[in-house]
Amino acid sequence: MSVHSTSPDFKKNAARALGDAQLQKALGNVKQGFIDKREKATQKLPEFEALRDSARDIKNHTLQHLDLYLEAYEQKVRASGGHVHFARHAEEARDIILSICKEAGARTVTKGKSMIAEEIGINEHLETHGITPVETDLGEYIIQLRHEMPSHIIAPAVHLNATQVEQDFRRVHTHLDAKRDLSEPVQLLTEARGVLRERFLAADVGITGANFLVAETGTSVIVTNEGNGDLTQILPKTHIVLASIEKLVPTLEDVSQILRVLARSATGQEISVYTTFSTGPRHLGDSDGPENYHVVLLDNGRSAMLGTSFEEMLRCIRCGACMNHCPVYHAVGGHAYGWVYPGPMGAVLTPTLIGIDQAGHLPNASTFCGRCESVCPVKIPLPKLMRHWREREFERHLTPATVRSGLGLWGFFAKRPALYRLATGIAIRAMGFAGRRKGRFQWLPLAGGWTRNRDLPAPQGETFQARWRREHKRRAA
Amino acid sequence: MKQDRARKPRIGLFVTCVVDLMRPSVGFAAVKLLENAGCTVEVPEQTCCGQPTYNSGDRATTRSIAERTITEFRGYDYVVAPSGSCAAMIKAHYPELFADDPNWLPRANELAARTFELTSFLVDVLGVTRVDATFDGAVTYHDSCSGLRELGVRSQPRKLLASVEGLTLVEMEESDVCCGFGGTFAVKYSEISGAIVEAKAKHVVAAGAPTLLAGDLGCLLNMAGKLSRDGEPVRVRHVAEILAGMTDDPPIGVAKEAQRTGKEAAR
Ligand code: SF4
């Protein structure tokens, strides 16, 4: 574990989020913006469903032969003059990156958007060692100023509004004219551009993530909409690609296949504005590029998922569609999940990375509505995997005692029809009698969880099976 | 009807525990619809499909519940449930539950193959195109998640509703978005569930139809409970009640007396 997690406090986090009017408004935008755009984009592409299948198959094939592809990739990177470092866990990855930065004599490090960087908590680590990391993706830059975590994997600052950003800029950019006009979003963008441009030029090392690593060529691929990734990796002398091992795909052809579902699922674009391929350091005759090219490949528990029911999660291409379509995410936002990855993908992935005892709420806080699975471009059965976590919890007796005993009781009767009929017959008659005047309960003992937010309609008073048998006896008589 | 064999199809009704306990009239509506469509309906001994324990991670208990269901429902031509969620449990999840059990898997698969959600059975299997019912007024329809996404139930209830005399269907926005019920989720994460059903209730009210329908009683109890808590005079019923023309019982969450005195709206 690296970054501090508040996942055990999920319920508290959620309650706070539900009471935060500003956040609720921002979450409304997620709902509207992303869903409609994805819908339109996929409608326009008749072969979208078939492309989802092929994206799933490419990733499955790669995962089945991951060792081979990793080896091939490593060889190609070395052949192109780059270095590959394998990091078993977050700490190792941090140390590797720090030593590369030290070797480069780095004082400033620019960063493209990378969730793996969040996962290993690299910014803090660099800062502790006197190196200044600068986020160059606008959203990441904003949350860095606020010392927050991203609340969404592709839109890190989606929980904020323009006024909040304006306040942050005024607080931090004190060298600029205090009376400047920042009322338009485009003015915020221009200001961030100006500030970042200086940082780009001063940076000694650039760290980017990767959307794909191509085994056939040793190429890393990133997609962005701001072009900040290009400047991050071209301008400094040293470029570090930080990526987890499941980013591998066999060929460039595979990349082009998956790209067709990635942007459409993420933002509804046909393709992101920038898709950047980098292979090794600057070569003779190249007009730009870094002198040193390093790849840090992070495992952090992923290889242990291979061959288990959680292997399917490693297909994830981090498009964010699952959270964009998740009613729970819409209600509480990304920070409530308490760690780096929110929404349905986080509910499956986070327990593998920080432990189910820490992240137990996440796979439980789902209605299993299945909307995430229905939009996932690589068809990850997210509800099924969340259920697998619940099963593991149950086996390990981590399920809360109240839930366990309630279910135990239900299970006991459900297995014994005669007893079930007797007990439910009595209980339902009593409930039906108690609720006969109003037809509903505003409060019931043991049902507080339900009746806090809604009434409980009263039962009609006799069970179906009792009435059915009574009437059939009469019919037969 | 596609099914014009000499013998009437014999249906084992899986009434579902929620209908059994909370609203038997839905079960009787299902029986009527099936009988009108030319089926014989029987009700074998039953409890619950096992979904609550399954979704709570208790596979062992779920398996013994499932084994009972599989055994009790042997021999029927079809098994029909007035619920997409329970039908999906049997159809989609029983085979998964017994995936590594060569003994039970074939039986689970066999049951799965002849199990259907009520409206999809009527339309897709029996080829029913219209029902004999009248209903005066506008309704709006919520697509419950499991039926919609696991069984593809969407057009079937709408097709049948379109044949009900006097009924107009007004679509609400986001009819395909979860109502926040999620079984034990509604109790374990009550506040989040409350926020989700609040959004749903807004869409229901905005649609302007005085009656809300759906095909799953769990979701209906949740939405009805929220609407009545907010004092919204929307009447809530299972779609089978309307299709069977059985609206004598008061809507969900409304007392018999209130219905008689016409006070049901004044909450
Ligand atoms: S799980 Fe699927 S939908 Fe969610 S981020 Fe990953 S690829 Fe996208």
mmCIF file of C-alpha atoms and ligand atoms in Angstrom, chain A residues 153 316-322 345 376-378 380 382, ligand 1:
data_model
loop_
_atom_site.group_PDB
_atom_site.id
_atom_site.type_symbol
_atom_site.label_atom_id
_atom_site.label_comp_id
_atom_site.label_asym_id
_atom_site.label_seq_id
_atom_site.Cartn_x
_atom_site.Cartn_y
_atom_site.Cartn_z
ATOM 1 C CA ILE A 153 -9.759 8.306 -13.718
ATOM 2 C CA CYS A 316 -9.335 -2.688 -18.111
ATOM 3 C CA ILE A 317 -8.213 0.110 -20.425
ATOM 4 C CA ARG A 318 -9.149 2.866 -17.947
ATOM 5 C CA CYS A 319 -11.803 4.548 -20.061
ATOM 6 C CA GLY A 320 -13.979 5.534 -17.106
ATOM 7 C CA ALA A 321 -17.248 4.472 -18.761
ATOM 8 C CA CYS A 322 -18.160 2.241 -15.823
ATOM 9 C CA MET A 345 -13.550 -0.647 -11.697
ATOM 10 C CA CYS A 376 -17.389 -1.601 -20.588
ATOM 11 C CA PRO A 377 -15.452 -1.635 -23.878
ATOM 12 C CA VAL A 378 -13.583 -4.804 -22.911
ATOM 13 C CA ILE A 380 -15.394 -6.933 -17.868
ATOM 14 C CA LEU A 382 -17.793 -6.030 -13.006
HETATM 15 S S1 SF4 C 1 -13.644 -1.472 -16.203
HETATM 16 FE FE1 SF4 C 1 -14.231 -1.257 -18.345
HETATM 17 S S2 SF4 C 1 -15.543 0.574 -18.343
HETATM 18 FE FE2 SF4 C 1 -14.406 0.623 -16.405
HETATM 19 S S3 SF4 C 1 -12.599 1.841 -16.827
HETATM 20 FE FE3 SF4 C 1 -12.029 -0.289 -17.181
HETATM 21 S S4 SF4 C 1 -12.367 -0.595 -19.364
HETATM 22 FE FE4 SF4 C 1 -13.466 1.265 -18.831
#
